[in-house]
Tab-separated table of C-alpha atoms in Angstrom:
chain	number	residue	atom	x	y	z
A	1	UNK	CA	0.234	-13.252	11.528
A	2	UNK	CA	-2.706	-10.879	11.934
A	3	UNK	CA	-2.034	-7.284	12.999
A	4	UNK	CA	-4.688	-5.946	15.359
A	5	UNK	CA	-5.450	-2.258	15.113
A	6	UNK	CA	-7.338	-0.300	17.726
A	7	UNK	CA	-10.114	0.627	15.354
A	8	UNK	CA	-10.908	-3.014	14.600
A	9	UNK	CA	-10.256	-6.419	15.968
A	10	UNK	CA	-9.979	-8.401	12.714
A	11	UNK	CA	-8.944	-7.742	9.171
A	12	UNK	CA	-11.479	-7.737	6.434
A	13	UNK	CA	-10.483	-11.187	5.096
A	14	UNK	CA	-12.268	-13.070	7.824
A	15	UNK	CA	-15.452	-11.059	7.870
A	16	UNK	CA	-16.585	-10.149	4.382
A	17	UNK	CA	-16.200	-11.664	0.947
A	18	UNK	CA	-13.578	-9.740	-1.087
A	19	UNK	CA	-16.020	-8.913	-3.941
A	20	UNK	CA	-18.351	-7.277	-1.461
A	21	UNK	CA	-15.564	-5.013	-0.131
A	22	UNK	CA	-14.911	-3.576	-3.668
A	23	UNK	CA	-18.642	-3.664	-4.680
A	24	UNK	CA	-17.793	-6.197	-7.412
A	25	UNK	CA	-15.077	-4.041	-8.979
A	26	UNK	CA	-11.941	-5.834	-10.153
A	27	UNK	CA	-10.078	-2.949	-11.827
A	28	UNK	CA	-8.429	-0.233	-9.769
A	29	UNK	CA	-8.893	3.442	-10.681
A	30	UNK	CA	-5.002	3.686	-10.623
A	31	UNK	CA	-2.438	1.090	-11.503
A	32	UNK	CA	-0.364	0.475	-8.387
A	33	UNK	CA	2.714	-1.729	-8.339
A	34	UNK	CA	2.902	-4.537	-5.801
A	35	UNK	CA	5.937	-2.957	-4.116
A	36	UNK	CA	4.466	0.646	-4.193
A	37	UNK	CA	4.587	2.243	-0.707
A	38	UNK	CA	1.424	3.696	0.839
A	39	UNK	CA	1.258	6.415	3.474
A	40	UNK	CA	-1.764	8.087	5.026
A	41	UNK	CA	-2.050	11.770	4.122
A	42	UNK	CA	-3.092	14.683	6.350
A	43	UNK	CA	-6.516	14.551	4.714
A	44	UNK	CA	-6.651	10.786	5.364
A	45	UNK	CA	-5.913	11.279	9.035
A	46	UNK	CA	-8.749	13.829	9.492
A	47	UNK	CA	-11.282	12.724	6.951
A	48	UNK	CA	-11.305	9.001	7.361
A	49	UNK	CA	-13.258	9.024	10.618
A	50	UNK	CA	-16.248	10.703	8.940
A	51	UNK	CA	-18.668	9.022	6.554
A	52	UNK	CA	-16.042	8.657	3.854
A	53	UNK	CA	-14.939	5.113	3.236
A	54	UNK	CA	-15.635	1.995	5.249
A	55	UNK	CA	-13.840	0.106	7.983
A	56	UNK	CA	-11.248	-1.154	5.417
A	57	UNK	CA	-10.382	2.501	4.728
A	58	UNK	CA	-9.957	3.150	8.450
A	59	UNK	CA	-7.866	0.049	8.856
A	60	UNK	CA	-5.468	0.973	6.017
A	61	UNK	CA	-5.305	4.611	7.199
A	62	UNK	CA	-4.346	3.462	10.714
A	63	UNK	CA	-1.816	0.902	9.373
A	64	UNK	CA	-0.050	3.507	7.196
A	65	UNK	CA	-0.077	6.418	9.571
A	66	UNK	CA	2.556	7.944	11.741
A	67	UNK	CA	5.564	7.232	9.480
A	68	UNK	CA	4.610	3.548	9.120
A	69	UNK	CA	4.738	3.306	5.333
A	70	UNK	CA	3.560	0.022	3.989
A	71	UNK	CA	3.773	-1.645	0.622
A	72	UNK	CA	0.672	-2.691	-1.177
A	73	UNK	CA	1.689	-6.387	-0.778
A	74	UNK	CA	2.019	-5.859	3.064
A	75	UNK	CA	-1.351	-4.272	3.256
A	76	UNK	CA	-3.035	-7.159	1.393
A	77	UNK	CA	-1.211	-9.731	3.568
A	78	UNK	CA	-2.080	-7.959	6.859
A	79	UNK	CA	-5.687	-7.564	5.920
A	80	UNK	CA	-5.848	-11.170	4.570
A	81	UNK	CA	-7.231	-9.913	1.265
A	82	UNK	CA	-6.314	-10.911	-2.299
A	83	UNK	CA	-3.936	-8.479	-3.790
A	84	UNK	CA	-6.449	-7.277	-6.435
A	85	UNK	CA	-8.922	-6.329	-3.782
A	86	UNK	CA	-6.348	-4.472	-1.749
A	87	UNK	CA	-5.168	-2.674	-4.977
A	88	UNK	CA	-8.809	-1.455	-5.685
A	89	UNK	CA	-9.252	-0.241	-2.092
A	90	UNK	CA	-5.841	1.548	-2.027
A	91	UNK	CA	-6.512	3.069	-5.433
A	92	UNK	CA	-9.887	4.434	-4.340
A	93	UNK	CA	-8.228	5.966	-1.273
A	94	UNK	CA	-5.431	7.472	-3.381
A	95	UNK	CA	-7.986	8.994	-5.752
A	96	UNK	CA	-9.789	10.560	-2.765
A	97	UNK	CA	-6.540	11.911	-1.354
A	98	UNK	CA	-6.624	9.748	1.755
A	99	UNK	CA	-3.341	8.028	1.054
A	100	UNK	CA	-0.236	8.855	-0.936
A	101	UNK	CA	1.233	6.147	-3.189
A	102	UNK	CA	4.964	6.168	-3.891
A	103	UNK	CA	5.729	4.035	-6.887
A	104	UNK	CA	9.080	2.401	-7.193
A	105	UNK	CA	11.610	4.027	-9.521
A	106	UNK	CA	12.726	2.076	-12.539
A	107	UNK	CA	16.357	1.017	-12.820
A	108	UNK	CA	15.983	1.283	-16.671
A	109	UNK	CA	16.041	5.105	-16.388
A	110	UNK	CA	19.350	6.107	-17.956
A	111	UNK	CA	19.195	9.579	-16.429
A	112	UNK	CA	19.713	8.026	-12.940
A	113	UNK	CA	23.535	7.828	-13.120
A	114	UNK	CA	23.961	8.245	-9.442
A	115	UNK	CA	21.730	5.281	-8.643
A	116	UNK	CA	23.571	3.110	-11.179
A	117	UNK	CA	26.916	4.232	-9.774
A	118	UNK	CA	25.734	3.316	-6.300
A	119	UNK	CA	24.637	-0.080	-7.327
A	120	UNK	CA	27.919	-0.744	-9.151
A	121	UNK	CA	29.879	0.146	-5.996
A	122	UNK	CA	27.681	-2.068	-3.869
A	123	UNK	CA	28.247	-4.993	-6.345
A	124	UNK	CA	31.965	-4.383	-6.335
A	125	UNK	CA	32.056	-4.386	-2.570
A	126	UNK	CA	30.077	-7.650	-2.453
A	127	UNK	CA	32.594	-9.241	-4.908
A	128	UNK	CA	35.497	-8.282	-2.677
A	129	UNK	CA	33.834	-10.228	0.273
C-alpha cells in the first residue's frame, strides 16, 4: 500500500534509483535501529520547505509530522525504499536537526526495575488466561 502525501504523488522508490537518492552513500551518519521512532522537529517543519533537502526529506517530514511518529521500517516501506537507503536519509535529517530519532530502550538494562516488574505482571496475567 502506497501512502500519498500532499507534497508528492508517489514515493521515491518508483521514481529514482536508491543509490541516486543517497548520492552513492551506503553508511548512515548515525546508527539507527529498525524499530527506532522518527518525528519531525520544529526546525524540520519550518526549514524543510527551503533549499535544505530534497523531495525525500519533504516526504519524510510530512509523514512524521503532527504527532504521527513512524518507525524507520515504516518509513522505508511507505517510501518503497530499501531499509539502508531510508536509514541514510533519516540519519542525514537527524544530523541536520530536521527529525528526532527515539531509539528503543534495551531490556537488558538492569536499572529498569519498573519495566521488568511490569513485564513480569503482564506475563503472569497472560498465564492466568
